[in-house]
Amino acid sequence: MQANSLLKKKIDYVKELNPEQLEVVFNGDGPCLVLAGAGSGKTKTLVYRLTYLLERGVPADNIMLLTFTNKASKEMLARASSAWGEPIIGLWGGTFHHIGNRFLRLYGNRIGIGNNFTILDEVDSLNLLKASLNEVRLTDERDFPKPKIIRSIMSLAVNLGKPIDSVVIDRYGFSANRYVDAITQAISVYQQKKQVNNLLDFDDLLDKWLELLLKDSALASFLGKKFQYILVDEFQDTNYLQHKIITNLANPQKNVLVVGDDSQSIYGFRGADVNNILDFPKNFSDAKIFYLSTNYRSTPEILSLANHSIENNDKKFDKKLSAVSASGNKPFLLKTIDNYEQAERIVEKIIELHDARGYLWSDIAILFRSHFQSLEIEMELN
Protein backbone atom coordinates (compact mmCIF):
# COMPACT_ATOMS: atom_id res chain seq x y z
CA MET A 1 0.00 0.00 0.00
CA GLN A 2 1.42 3.41 -0.92
CA ALA A 3 1.88 5.89 1.90
CA ASN A 4 -0.24 8.50 0.12
CA SER A 5 -3.31 6.31 0.63
CA LEU A 6 -2.91 6.54 4.41
CA LEU A 7 -3.60 10.25 4.83
CA LYS A 8 -5.87 10.77 7.86
CA LYS A 9 -6.14 14.55 7.85
CA LYS A 10 -5.95 17.30 5.28
CA ILE A 11 -2.99 19.58 5.87
CA ASP A 12 -3.70 23.32 5.89
CA TYR A 13 -0.38 24.49 4.47
CA VAL A 14 -1.34 28.18 4.47
CA LYS A 15 -2.10 27.98 8.19
CA GLU A 16 0.99 25.94 9.07
CA LEU A 17 3.64 27.81 7.04
CA ASN A 18 4.78 31.36 6.39
CA PRO A 19 4.88 32.73 2.80
CA GLU A 20 8.60 31.92 2.32
CA GLN A 21 8.08 28.33 3.44
CA LEU A 22 4.97 27.97 1.26
CA GLU A 23 6.98 28.96 -1.82
CA VAL A 24 9.37 26.07 -1.20
CA VAL A 25 6.62 23.55 -0.53
CA PHE A 26 4.47 24.45 -3.54
CA ASN A 27 7.18 25.35 -6.09
CA GLY A 28 10.06 23.01 -5.21
CA ASP A 29 10.23 21.06 -8.47
CA GLY A 30 13.47 21.02 -10.44
CA PRO A 31 16.86 21.87 -8.88
CA CYS A 32 16.19 24.07 -5.85
CA LEU A 33 18.48 25.72 -3.33
CA VAL A 34 16.80 26.74 -0.09
CA LEU A 35 18.94 29.16 1.90
CA ALA A 36 17.61 28.73 5.42
CA GLY A 37 18.93 31.05 8.09
CA ALA A 38 19.27 29.87 11.67
CA GLY A 39 15.92 29.27 13.39
CA SER A 40 13.92 29.81 10.19
CA GLY A 41 11.97 26.53 10.24
CA LYS A 42 13.93 24.57 7.64
CA THR A 43 13.00 21.20 9.15
CA LYS A 44 9.34 22.13 9.11
CA THR A 45 9.65 23.24 5.49
CA LEU A 46 11.27 19.96 4.44
CA VAL A 47 8.65 17.95 6.31
CA TYR A 48 5.78 19.72 4.56
CA ARG A 49 7.49 19.54 1.18
CA LEU A 50 7.58 15.77 1.71
CA THR A 51 3.89 15.54 2.68
CA TYR A 52 2.96 17.77 -0.26
CA LEU A 53 4.71 15.39 -2.66
CA LEU A 54 2.84 12.46 -1.12
CA GLU A 55 -0.47 14.33 -1.51
CA ARG A 56 0.37 14.83 -5.18
CA GLY A 57 0.60 11.06 -5.55
CA VAL A 58 4.37 10.57 -5.58
CA PRO A 59 5.03 7.11 -4.09
CA ALA A 60 7.07 7.26 -0.89
CA ASP A 61 9.66 4.81 -2.23
CA ASN A 62 10.39 7.22 -5.09
CA ILE A 63 11.48 9.91 -2.62
CA MET A 64 14.85 10.15 -0.86
CA LEU A 65 15.34 12.33 2.23
CA LEU A 66 18.98 12.69 3.31
CA THR A 67 20.10 14.05 6.69
CA PHE A 68 23.44 14.24 8.50
CA THR A 69 22.95 12.78 11.96
CA ASN A 70 20.87 9.95 13.37
CA LYS A 71 19.23 12.39 15.78
CA ALA A 72 18.19 14.76 12.96
CA SER A 73 16.98 11.82 10.89
CA LYS A 74 14.78 10.43 13.68
CA GLU A 75 13.34 13.86 14.43
CA MET A 76 12.55 14.64 10.81
CA LEU A 77 10.99 11.26 10.05
CA ALA A 78 8.91 11.42 13.25
CA ARG A 79 7.68 14.93 12.42
CA ALA A 80 6.87 13.88 8.85
CA SER A 81 4.81 10.91 10.06
CA SER A 82 3.03 13.13 12.58
CA ALA A 83 2.17 15.73 9.93
CA TRP A 84 1.07 12.99 7.50
CA GLY A 85 -1.06 11.23 10.09
CA GLU A 86 0.49 7.76 9.65
CA PRO A 87 3.97 6.26 9.35
CA ILE A 88 5.32 6.94 5.86
CA ILE A 89 6.00 3.45 4.54
CA GLY A 90 8.69 2.97 1.90
CA LEU A 91 10.43 6.36 2.15
CA TRP A 92 14.21 6.24 1.61
CA GLY A 93 14.99 8.45 4.59
CA GLY A 94 18.01 8.65 6.86
CA THR A 95 21.64 9.68 7.05
CA PHE A 96 23.94 9.41 4.05
CA HIS A 97 25.66 6.45 5.70
CA HIS A 98 22.37 4.70 6.46
CA ILE A 99 21.19 5.00 2.85
CA GLY A 100 24.63 3.98 1.58
CA ASN A 101 24.43 0.85 3.71
CA ARG A 102 21.02 0.01 2.19
CA PHE A 103 22.29 0.45 -1.36
CA LEU A 104 25.36 -1.68 -0.80
CA ARG A 105 23.32 -4.48 0.81
CA LEU A 106 21.19 -4.54 -2.34
CA TYR A 107 23.71 -3.88 -5.08
CA GLY A 108 27.22 -4.16 -3.58
CA ASN A 109 27.81 -7.53 -5.27
CA ARG A 110 28.09 -5.63 -8.57
CA ILE A 111 31.43 -4.23 -7.38
CA GLY A 112 32.58 -7.29 -5.45
CA ILE A 113 31.06 -6.59 -2.02
CA GLY A 114 29.13 -9.44 -0.42
CA ASN A 115 25.75 -8.35 0.93
CA ASN A 116 26.63 -9.85 4.34
CA PHE A 117 29.50 -7.40 4.90
CA THR A 118 30.34 -6.26 8.43
CA ILE A 119 30.59 -2.56 9.23
CA LEU A 120 33.58 -1.60 11.35
CA ASP A 121 32.92 0.93 14.08
CA GLU A 122 35.65 3.47 14.89
CA VAL A 123 37.32 1.25 17.49
CA ASP A 124 37.38 -1.80 15.20
CA SER A 125 38.64 0.31 12.32
CA LEU A 126 41.43 1.75 14.45
CA ASN A 127 42.47 -1.70 15.69
CA LEU A 128 42.63 -3.02 12.13
CA LEU A 129 44.72 -0.02 11.12
CA LYS A 130 47.09 -0.64 14.05
CA ALA A 131 47.55 -4.22 12.88
CA SER A 132 48.29 -2.93 9.38
CA LEU A 133 50.78 -0.39 10.71
CA ASN A 134 52.65 -3.08 12.61
CA GLU A 135 53.40 -4.75 9.28
CA VAL A 136 55.03 -1.69 7.72
CA ARG A 137 56.01 0.76 10.44
CA LEU A 138 59.66 1.41 11.36
CA THR A 139 59.77 0.85 15.10
CA ASP A 140 62.67 3.26 15.63
CA GLU A 141 60.68 6.20 14.26
CA ARG A 142 59.63 7.70 17.59
CA ASP A 143 57.76 10.63 16.05
CA PHE A 144 55.91 8.53 13.49
CA PRO A 145 52.28 9.74 13.48
CA LYS A 146 49.89 7.97 15.84
CA PRO A 147 47.29 5.54 14.45
CA LYS A 148 44.47 8.02 15.16
CA ILE A 149 46.23 10.64 13.05
CA ILE A 150 46.68 8.18 10.20
CA ARG A 151 43.03 7.19 10.53
CA SER A 152 42.10 10.86 10.13
CA ILE A 153 44.41 11.20 7.11
CA MET A 154 42.82 8.15 5.49
CA SER A 155 39.28 9.37 6.19
CA LEU A 156 39.96 12.87 4.89
CA ALA A 157 41.58 11.53 1.72
CA VAL A 158 38.46 9.47 0.99
CA ASN A 159 35.96 12.21 1.81
CA LEU A 160 37.91 14.93 0.00
CA GLY A 161 38.63 12.76 -3.03
CA LYS A 162 42.34 13.55 -2.73
CA PRO A 163 45.50 11.40 -2.66
CA ILE A 164 47.14 10.55 0.66
CA ASP A 165 50.26 12.68 0.08
CA SER A 166 48.15 15.77 -0.61
CA VAL A 167 46.21 15.40 2.65
CA VAL A 168 49.38 14.69 4.66
CA ILE A 169 51.10 17.83 3.44
CA ASP A 170 48.07 20.15 3.36
CA ARG A 171 46.46 19.16 6.64
CA TYR A 172 49.22 17.83 8.88
CA GLY A 173 52.47 19.26 7.58
CA PHE A 174 54.44 16.02 7.83
CA SER A 175 57.46 15.69 5.55
CA ALA A 176 56.28 13.76 2.46
CA ASN A 177 59.68 12.18 1.93
CA ARG A 178 59.75 10.84 5.44
CA TYR A 179 56.26 9.52 6.08
CA VAL A 180 53.99 9.35 3.06
CA ASP A 181 55.30 6.09 1.63
CA ALA A 182 54.91 4.25 4.94
CA ILE A 183 51.47 5.76 5.58
CA THR A 184 50.30 4.89 2.08
CA GLN A 185 51.61 1.33 2.43
CA ALA A 186 49.89 0.85 5.80
CA ILE A 187 46.59 2.13 4.40
CA SER A 188 46.96 -0.22 1.43
CA VAL A 189 47.38 -3.17 3.82
CA TYR A 190 44.35 -1.95 5.78
CA GLN A 191 42.24 -1.84 2.60
CA GLN A 192 43.38 -5.36 1.62
CA LYS A 193 42.45 -6.75 5.03
CA LYS A 194 38.98 -5.26 4.71
CA GLN A 195 38.47 -6.68 1.26
CA VAL A 196 39.59 -10.18 2.21
CA ASN A 197 37.31 -10.24 5.25
CA ASN A 198 34.30 -8.50 3.62
CA LEU A 199 34.57 -5.51 5.96
CA LEU A 200 33.58 -1.90 5.37
CA ASP A 201 34.26 1.15 7.52
CA PHE A 202 31.99 4.20 7.71
CA ASP A 203 33.82 6.01 4.91
CA ASP A 204 33.34 2.99 2.64
CA LEU A 205 29.57 3.34 2.92
CA LEU A 206 29.89 6.57 0.92
CA ASP A 207 32.94 5.75 -1.16
CA LYS A 208 31.61 2.39 -2.37
CA TRP A 209 28.14 3.88 -2.95
CA LEU A 210 29.69 6.44 -5.30
CA GLU A 211 31.84 3.75 -6.93
CA LEU A 212 28.68 1.75 -7.56
CA LEU A 213 27.03 4.71 -9.31
CA LEU A 214 30.10 5.50 -11.40
CA LYS A 215 30.95 1.96 -12.46
CA ASP A 216 27.48 0.55 -13.12
CA SER A 217 25.83 2.88 -15.63
CA ALA A 218 22.74 0.68 -15.94
CA LEU A 219 22.14 0.82 -12.18
CA ALA A 220 22.85 4.55 -12.06
CA SER A 221 20.28 5.09 -14.81
CA PHE A 222 17.71 2.94 -13.00
CA LEU A 223 18.21 4.77 -9.69
CA GLY A 224 18.13 8.16 -11.40
CA LYS A 225 14.69 7.36 -12.74
CA LYS A 226 13.48 5.66 -9.57
CA PHE A 227 14.13 8.61 -7.26
CA GLN A 228 11.79 11.24 -8.62
CA TYR A 229 12.58 13.63 -5.75
CA ILE A 230 15.70 14.02 -3.61
CA LEU A 231 15.60 16.23 -0.50
CA VAL A 232 18.85 17.05 1.33
CA ASP A 233 19.22 18.71 4.72
CA GLU A 234 22.30 20.71 5.91
CA PHE A 235 23.76 20.89 2.41
CA GLN A 236 26.51 23.27 3.55
CA ASP A 237 28.09 20.34 5.41
CA THR A 238 28.36 17.97 2.42
CA ASN A 239 31.80 16.79 1.37
CA TYR A 240 33.19 15.74 -2.01
CA LEU A 241 31.72 12.22 -1.83
CA GLN A 242 28.26 13.29 -0.72
CA HIS A 243 28.10 16.00 -3.35
CA LYS A 244 29.11 13.58 -6.12
CA ILE A 245 26.51 11.05 -4.94
CA ILE A 246 23.74 13.66 -5.00
CA THR A 247 24.65 15.02 -8.43
CA ASN A 248 24.77 11.51 -9.88
CA LEU A 249 21.43 10.48 -8.35
CA ALA A 250 19.79 13.72 -9.49
CA ASN A 251 20.01 12.68 -13.16
CA PRO A 252 17.87 12.64 -15.22
CA GLN A 253 15.01 13.97 -13.05
CA LYS A 254 16.93 16.92 -11.56
CA ASN A 255 14.26 17.19 -8.86
CA VAL A 256 16.82 17.83 -6.14
CA LEU A 257 16.00 20.23 -3.33
CA VAL A 258 18.84 21.07 -0.96
CA VAL A 259 18.48 23.08 2.23
CA GLY A 260 21.31 24.79 4.03
CA ASP A 261 23.05 27.98 5.05
CA ASP A 262 26.47 28.94 3.73
CA SER A 263 26.98 31.03 6.88
CA GLN A 264 26.71 27.94 9.10
CA SER A 265 29.36 25.78 7.44
CA ILE A 266 31.66 24.75 10.30
CA TYR A 267 32.80 21.22 9.43
CA GLY A 268 35.64 21.97 7.03
CA PHE A 269 37.99 20.05 9.34
CA ARG A 270 35.93 16.93 8.58
CA GLY A 271 36.03 17.49 4.84
CA ALA A 272 32.84 19.55 4.39
CA ASP A 273 33.11 21.94 1.44
CA VAL A 274 31.04 25.14 1.61
CA ASN A 275 31.55 25.54 -2.15
CA ASN A 276 29.02 22.74 -2.65
CA ILE A 277 26.26 25.12 -1.57
CA LEU A 278 27.85 28.27 -3.00
CA ASP A 279 28.26 26.67 -6.42
CA PHE A 280 24.86 24.96 -6.56
CA PRO A 281 23.47 27.52 -9.07
CA LYS A 282 26.53 26.90 -11.27
CA ASN A 283 26.22 23.12 -11.10
CA PHE A 284 22.49 23.35 -11.91
CA SER A 285 22.16 26.24 -14.33
CA ASP A 286 18.36 26.36 -14.08
CA ALA A 287 18.30 26.24 -10.27
CA LYS A 288 15.68 28.15 -8.30
CA ILE A 289 16.84 29.89 -5.12
CA PHE A 290 14.54 30.33 -2.12
CA TYR A 291 15.22 32.23 1.10
CA LEU A 292 13.94 31.40 4.58
CA SER A 293 14.83 34.58 6.44
CA THR A 294 12.24 34.77 9.23
CA ASN A 295 13.89 33.76 12.50
CA TYR A 296 11.73 32.25 15.25
CA ARG A 297 14.51 31.66 17.76
CA SER A 298 16.44 34.84 18.58
CA THR A 299 15.85 38.44 19.56
CA PRO A 300 16.31 41.32 17.06
CA GLU A 301 19.50 42.37 18.88
CA ILE A 302 21.15 38.96 18.45
CA LEU A 303 20.11 38.80 14.79
CA SER A 304 21.51 42.27 14.18
CA LEU A 305 24.86 41.12 15.52
CA ALA A 306 24.71 37.97 13.39
CA ASN A 307 23.78 39.91 10.25
CA HIS A 308 26.66 42.35 10.71
CA SER A 309 29.09 39.51 11.34
CA ILE A 310 27.98 37.58 8.25
CA GLU A 311 28.46 40.70 6.09
CA ASN A 312 32.22 40.21 6.49
CA ASN A 313 32.24 36.78 4.81
CA ASP A 314 34.21 36.84 1.55
CA LYS A 315 31.98 34.37 -0.29
CA LYS A 316 28.29 34.29 0.56
CA PHE A 317 24.70 34.62 -0.55
CA ASP A 318 23.32 38.00 0.47
CA LYS A 319 20.57 37.56 3.04
CA LYS A 320 19.33 39.14 6.25
CA LEU A 321 17.41 37.43 9.03
CA SER A 322 14.45 39.18 10.60
CA ALA A 323 13.14 38.39 14.06
CA VAL A 324 9.69 37.41 15.26
CA SER A 325 10.64 37.56 18.95
CA ALA A 326 10.28 40.71 21.03
CA SER A 327 13.22 43.00 21.64
CA GLY A 328 15.72 41.89 24.30
CA ASN A 329 19.11 42.81 25.73
CA LYS A 330 21.96 43.74 23.45
CA PRO A 331 24.86 41.27 23.25
CA PHE A 332 28.07 42.76 24.62
CA LEU A 333 31.73 42.12 23.92
CA LEU A 334 34.11 41.70 26.83
CA LYS A 335 37.83 42.13 26.15
CA THR A 336 40.24 40.50 28.61
CA ILE A 337 44.01 40.16 28.90
CA ASP A 338 44.15 36.36 28.93
CA ASN A 339 42.12 33.18 29.47
CA TYR A 340 42.39 33.46 33.25
CA GLU A 341 40.86 36.94 33.41
CA GLN A 342 38.25 35.80 30.89
CA ALA A 343 37.24 32.91 33.16
CA GLU A 344 37.15 35.17 36.22
CA ARG A 345 34.91 37.75 34.57
CA ILE A 346 32.53 35.09 33.17
CA VAL A 347 32.08 33.52 36.60
CA GLU A 348 31.57 36.95 38.18
CA LYS A 349 28.76 37.55 35.67
CA ILE A 350 27.19 34.17 36.43
CA ILE A 351 27.19 34.88 40.17
CA GLU A 352 25.62 38.29 39.55
CA LEU A 353 22.86 36.75 37.40
CA HIS A 354 22.16 34.14 40.08
CA ASP A 355 22.47 36.16 43.30
CA ALA A 356 21.31 39.62 42.24
CA ARG A 357 18.87 38.89 39.43
CA GLY A 358 17.39 35.57 40.53
CA TYR A 359 18.32 33.32 37.60
CA LEU A 360 18.70 29.60 38.29
CA TRP A 361 22.08 28.01 37.61
CA SER A 362 20.30 25.90 34.98
CA ASP A 363 19.21 29.08 33.15
CA ILE A 364 22.82 29.88 32.26
CA ALA A 365 25.05 28.33 29.60
CA ILE A 366 28.70 28.84 28.66
CA LEU A 367 29.71 28.14 25.07
CA PHE A 368 33.30 27.74 23.96
CA ARG A 369 34.81 27.02 20.57
CA SER A 370 36.97 24.03 21.49
CA HIS A 371 36.96 21.67 24.45
CA PHE A 372 40.46 22.65 25.62
CA GLN A 373 39.22 26.20 26.23
CA SER A 374 36.99 24.99 29.05
CA LEU A 375 39.86 24.29 31.46
CA GLU A 376 40.26 27.78 32.96
CA ILE A 377 36.49 28.24 33.25
CA GLU A 378 36.12 24.86 35.01
CA MET A 379 38.89 25.79 37.45
CA GLU A 380 37.31 29.18 38.17
CA LEU A 381 33.87 27.61 38.68
CA ASN A 382 35.38 25.11 41.14
XYZ file of C-alpha atoms in Angstrom:
382
model
C 0.000 0.000 0.000
C 1.416 3.411 -0.918
C 1.884 5.894 1.902
C -0.240 8.503 0.117
C -3.308 6.311 0.625
C -2.910 6.542 4.406
C -3.602 10.250 4.830
C -5.867 10.766 7.860
C -6.144 14.546 7.849
C -5.950 17.298 5.285
C -2.995 19.582 5.874
C -3.701 23.316 5.886
C -0.379 24.491 4.468
C -1.343 28.178 4.470
C -2.104 27.979 8.192
C 0.991 25.937 9.074
C 3.638 27.807 7.043
C 4.782 31.359 6.395
C 4.879 32.727 2.801
C 8.595 31.921 2.319
C 8.076 28.327 3.439
C 4.968 27.970 1.259
C 6.979 28.961 -1.817
C 9.373 26.074 -1.204
C 6.624 23.551 -0.527
C 4.473 24.450 -3.536
C 7.183 25.346 -6.085
C 10.057 23.015 -5.213
C 10.229 21.064 -8.470
C 13.475 21.022 -10.436
C 16.860 21.867 -8.882
C 16.187 24.075 -5.851
C 18.485 25.717 -3.332
C 16.799 26.740 -0.086
C 18.943 29.162 1.895
C 17.614 28.725 5.420
C 18.935 31.047 8.090
C 19.268 29.873 11.675
C 15.922 29.267 13.394
C 13.924 29.807 10.191
C 11.974 26.534 10.242
C 13.932 24.573 7.643
C 13.005 21.200 9.146
C 9.335 22.129 9.109
C 9.647 23.241 5.491
C 11.273 19.958 4.443
C 8.650 17.951 6.308
C 5.778 19.720 4.564
C 7.491 19.540 1.179
C 7.576 15.769 1.707
C 3.894 15.540 2.676
C 2.961 17.767 -0.265
C 4.710 15.388 -2.660
C 2.835 12.462 -1.123
C -0.470 14.328 -1.514
C 0.366 14.835 -5.181
C 0.605 11.059 -5.546
C 4.370 10.571 -5.583
C 5.033 7.111 -4.093
C 7.073 7.263 -0.885
C 9.660 4.813 -2.229
C 10.388 7.223 -5.091
C 11.485 9.915 -2.622
C 14.855 10.153 -0.861
C 15.339 12.329 2.235
C 18.975 12.691 3.314
C 20.099 14.047 6.689
C 23.442 14.239 8.495
C 22.950 12.779 11.960
C 20.870 9.955 13.369
C 19.226 12.394 15.779
C 18.194 14.760 12.958
C 16.983 11.818 10.892
C 14.776 10.427 13.675
C 13.344 13.856 14.426
C 12.549 14.642 10.810
C 10.986 11.260 10.048
C 8.912 11.420 13.247
C 7.680 14.925 12.420
C 6.870 13.877 8.852
C 4.814 10.910 10.057
C 3.033 13.132 12.578
C 2.172 15.729 9.930
C 1.068 12.989 7.504
C -1.064 11.231 10.087
C 0.486 7.763 9.646
C 3.975 6.262 9.353
C 5.316 6.944 5.861
C 6.002 3.454 4.538
C 8.694 2.972 1.903
C 10.432 6.356 2.146
C 14.205 6.240 1.607
C 14.988 8.446 4.586
C 18.006 8.647 6.864
C 21.639 9.684 7.052
C 23.938 9.407 4.048
C 25.664 6.449 5.704
C 22.371 4.698 6.459
C 21.190 4.996 2.851
C 24.632 3.983 1.577
C 24.434 0.847 3.706
C 21.016 0.006 2.188
C 22.286 0.453 -1.357
C 25.361 -1.683 -0.796
C 23.322 -4.484 0.806
C 21.185 -4.538 -2.336
C 23.715 -3.883 -5.078
C 27.215 -4.161 -3.580
C 27.809 -7.531 -5.267
C 28.086 -5.627 -8.567
C 31.430 -4.225 -7.382
C 32.582 -7.287 -5.454
C 31.058 -6.586 -2.020
C 29.131 -9.438 -0.420
C 25.753 -8.351 0.927
C 26.626 -9.847 4.338
C 29.502 -7.398 4.895
C 30.337 -6.259 8.429
C 30.587 -2.555 9.235
C 33.579 -1.603 11.351
C 32.924 0.933 14.080
C 35.647 3.472 14.891
C 37.315 1.247 17.495
C 37.381 -1.802 15.201
C 38.645 0.312 12.321
C 41.427 1.748 14.455
C 42.465 -1.701 15.690
C 42.628 -3.019 12.133
C 44.721 -0.023 11.119
C 47.090 -0.638 14.050
C 47.555 -4.220 12.879
C 48.291 -2.930 9.384
C 50.785 -0.386 10.707
C 52.653 -3.081 12.608
C 53.395 -4.751 9.283
C 55.025 -1.691 7.715
C 56.012 0.760 10.435
C 59.657 1.415 11.357
C 59.769 0.846 15.102
C 62.674 3.263 15.632
C 60.679 6.202 14.260
C 59.632 7.697 17.589
C 57.764 10.631 16.046
C 55.911 8.526 13.489
C 52.280 9.736 13.478
C 49.893 7.974 15.845
C 47.293 5.540 14.452
C 44.471 8.018 15.163
C 46.234 10.640 13.048
C 46.683 8.175 10.197
C 43.031 7.185 10.528
C 42.101 10.858 10.128
C 44.408 11.201 7.113
C 42.820 8.151 5.488
C 39.281 9.374 6.187
C 39.964 12.868 4.885
C 41.582 11.526 1.722
C 38.459 9.474 0.986
C 35.960 12.213 1.810
C 37.905 14.930 0.000
C 38.626 12.760 -3.034
C 42.341 13.550 -2.730
C 45.499 11.403 -2.656
C 47.138 10.551 0.657
C 50.257 12.681 0.084
C 48.147 15.774 -0.609
C 46.210 15.397 2.651
C 49.377 14.685 4.664
C 51.103 17.829 3.443
C 48.071 20.147 3.358
C 46.458 19.155 6.640
C 49.218 17.828 8.882
C 52.470 19.258 7.581
C 54.440 16.024 7.835
C 57.460 15.691 5.548
C 56.278 13.757 2.465
C 59.679 12.183 1.931
C 59.750 10.845 5.442
C 56.259 9.517 6.082
C 53.993 9.350 3.060
C 55.305 6.089 1.628
C 54.906 4.247 4.938
C 51.474 5.760 5.585
C 50.298 4.886 2.079
C 51.611 1.333 2.429
C 49.891 0.846 5.796
C 46.588 2.131 4.402
C 46.956 -0.217 1.430
C 47.384 -3.172 3.819
C 44.349 -1.953 5.782
C 42.238 -1.844 2.599
C 43.377 -5.357 1.617
C 42.455 -6.749 5.025
C 38.976 -5.258 4.714
C 38.472 -6.678 1.258
C 39.595 -10.184 2.209
C 37.308 -10.239 5.255
C 34.305 -8.497 3.616
C 34.570 -5.511 5.962
C 33.576 -1.901 5.368
C 34.262 1.147 7.517
C 31.987 4.202 7.706
C 33.817 6.007 4.908
C 33.341 2.986 2.635
C 29.569 3.344 2.920
C 29.888 6.567 0.919
C 32.940 5.749 -1.158
C 31.605 2.393 -2.375
C 28.141 3.878 -2.951
C 29.688 6.436 -5.295
C 31.839 3.746 -6.929
C 28.680 1.747 -7.564
C 27.028 4.708 -9.311
C 30.096 5.496 -11.403
C 30.952 1.955 -12.459
C 27.479 0.550 -13.118
C 25.832 2.882 -15.630
C 22.737 0.681 -15.936
C 22.137 0.818 -12.175
C 22.846 4.552 -12.055
C 20.278 5.092 -14.809
C 17.707 2.944 -12.997
C 18.206 4.769 -9.688
C 18.134 8.162 -11.396
C 14.689 7.361 -12.741
C 13.475 5.665 -9.569
C 14.128 8.613 -7.260
C 11.795 11.245 -8.623
C 12.580 13.631 -5.754
C 15.698 14.018 -3.606
C 15.600 16.230 -0.498
C 18.850 17.049 1.329
C 19.222 18.706 4.723
C 22.296 20.707 5.909
C 23.758 20.892 2.413
C 26.514 23.268 3.551
C 28.088 20.340 5.408
C 28.360 17.974 2.424
C 31.798 16.793 1.375
C 33.194 15.738 -2.011
C 31.720 12.217 -1.830
C 28.259 13.289 -0.721
C 28.103 16.004 -3.349
C 29.108 13.579 -6.118
C 26.511 11.052 -4.936
C 23.742 13.659 -4.998
C 24.650 15.021 -8.431
C 24.773 11.511 -9.885
C 21.435 10.479 -8.355
C 19.791 13.719 -9.491
C 20.005 12.681 -13.155
C 17.866 12.641 -15.217
C 15.008 13.969 -13.045
C 16.927 16.915 -11.558
C 14.258 17.194 -8.856
C 16.820 17.827 -6.142
C 15.996 20.235 -3.335
C 18.839 21.073 -0.963
C 18.482 23.079 2.233
C 21.312 24.788 4.034
C 23.050 27.985 5.054
C 26.474 28.939 3.730
C 26.983 31.027 6.885
C 26.709 27.938 9.101
C 29.363 25.776 7.436
C 31.664 24.751 10.296
C 32.796 21.224 9.432
C 35.639 21.972 7.032
C 37.987 20.054 9.345
C 35.926 16.932 8.581
C 36.032 17.488 4.839
C 32.843 19.550 4.389
C 33.111 21.941 1.444
C 31.043 25.137 1.610
C 31.552 25.539 -2.151
C 29.018 22.744 -2.648
C 26.260 25.118 -1.575
C 27.848 28.273 -2.995
C 28.263 26.667 -6.425
C 24.857 24.957 -6.563
C 23.468 27.516 -9.068
C 26.534 26.897 -11.273
C 26.218 23.124 -11.103
C 22.488 23.351 -11.907
C 22.162 26.241 -14.331
C 18.359 26.364 -14.077
C 18.298 26.241 -10.271
C 15.683 28.149 -8.302
C 16.845 29.893 -5.119
C 14.540 30.329 -2.119
C 15.223 32.232 1.099
C 13.942 31.402 4.583
C 14.828 34.580 6.443
C 12.239 34.766 9.233
C 13.889 33.760 12.497
C 11.730 32.251 15.246
C 14.512 31.659 17.762
C 16.442 34.842 18.579
C 15.850 38.441 19.562
C 16.311 41.317 17.055
C 19.498 42.374 18.878
C 21.146 38.963 18.452
C 20.112 38.805 14.795
C 21.507 42.274 14.176
C 24.860 41.118 15.523
C 24.715 37.965 13.390
C 23.783 39.913 10.248
C 26.660 42.350 10.711
C 29.089 39.514 11.343
C 27.984 37.583 8.255
C 28.463 40.703 6.092
C 32.222 40.208 6.489
C 32.242 36.780 4.811
C 34.212 36.841 1.555
C 31.979 34.371 -0.295
C 28.295 34.293 0.559
C 24.696 34.622 -0.552
C 23.317 38.001 0.467
C 20.570 37.559 3.037
C 19.332 39.138 6.247
C 17.414 37.434 9.026
C 14.446 39.184 10.600
C 13.143 38.389 14.061
C 9.686 37.405 15.256
C 10.635 37.564 18.952
C 10.278 40.713 21.028
C 13.216 42.998 21.642
C 15.719 41.886 24.298
C 19.109 42.807 25.735
C 21.962 43.741 23.452
C 24.857 41.267 23.247
C 28.068 42.756 24.617
C 31.726 42.121 23.915
C 34.109 41.701 26.827
C 37.833 42.125 26.151
C 40.235 40.495 28.613
C 44.010 40.160 28.901
C 44.150 36.359 28.928
C 42.124 33.176 29.471
C 42.392 33.457 33.255
C 40.865 36.940 33.407
C 38.246 35.798 30.894
C 37.237 32.907 33.155
C 37.154 35.165 36.219
C 34.905 37.751 34.565
C 32.534 35.093 33.171
C 32.077 33.517 36.595
C 31.567 36.946 38.181
C 28.760 37.552 35.669
C 27.194 34.168 36.432
C 27.191 34.875 40.170
C 25.617 38.291 39.547
C 22.860 36.746 37.397
C 22.165 34.142 40.081
C 22.471 36.165 43.299
C 21.309 39.622 42.241
C 18.866 38.887 39.435
C 17.391 35.571 40.529
C 18.320 33.320 37.601
C 18.700 29.599 38.289
C 22.076 28.005 37.608
C 20.298 25.901 34.977
C 19.207 29.083 33.149
C 22.823 29.879 32.263
C 25.048 28.335 29.598
C 28.697 28.836 28.656
C 29.705 28.139 25.070
C 33.301 27.739 23.956
C 34.814 27.023 20.567
C 36.971 24.027 21.486
C 36.960 21.667 24.454
C 40.462 22.654 25.619
C 39.216 26.198 26.227
C 36.992 24.992 29.050
C 39.864 24.294 31.463
C 40.263 27.782 32.957
C 36.489 28.239 33.251
C 36.116 24.863 35.008
C 38.890 25.789 37.452
C 37.312 29.184 38.169
C 33.874 27.605 38.678
C 35.379 25.107 41.138
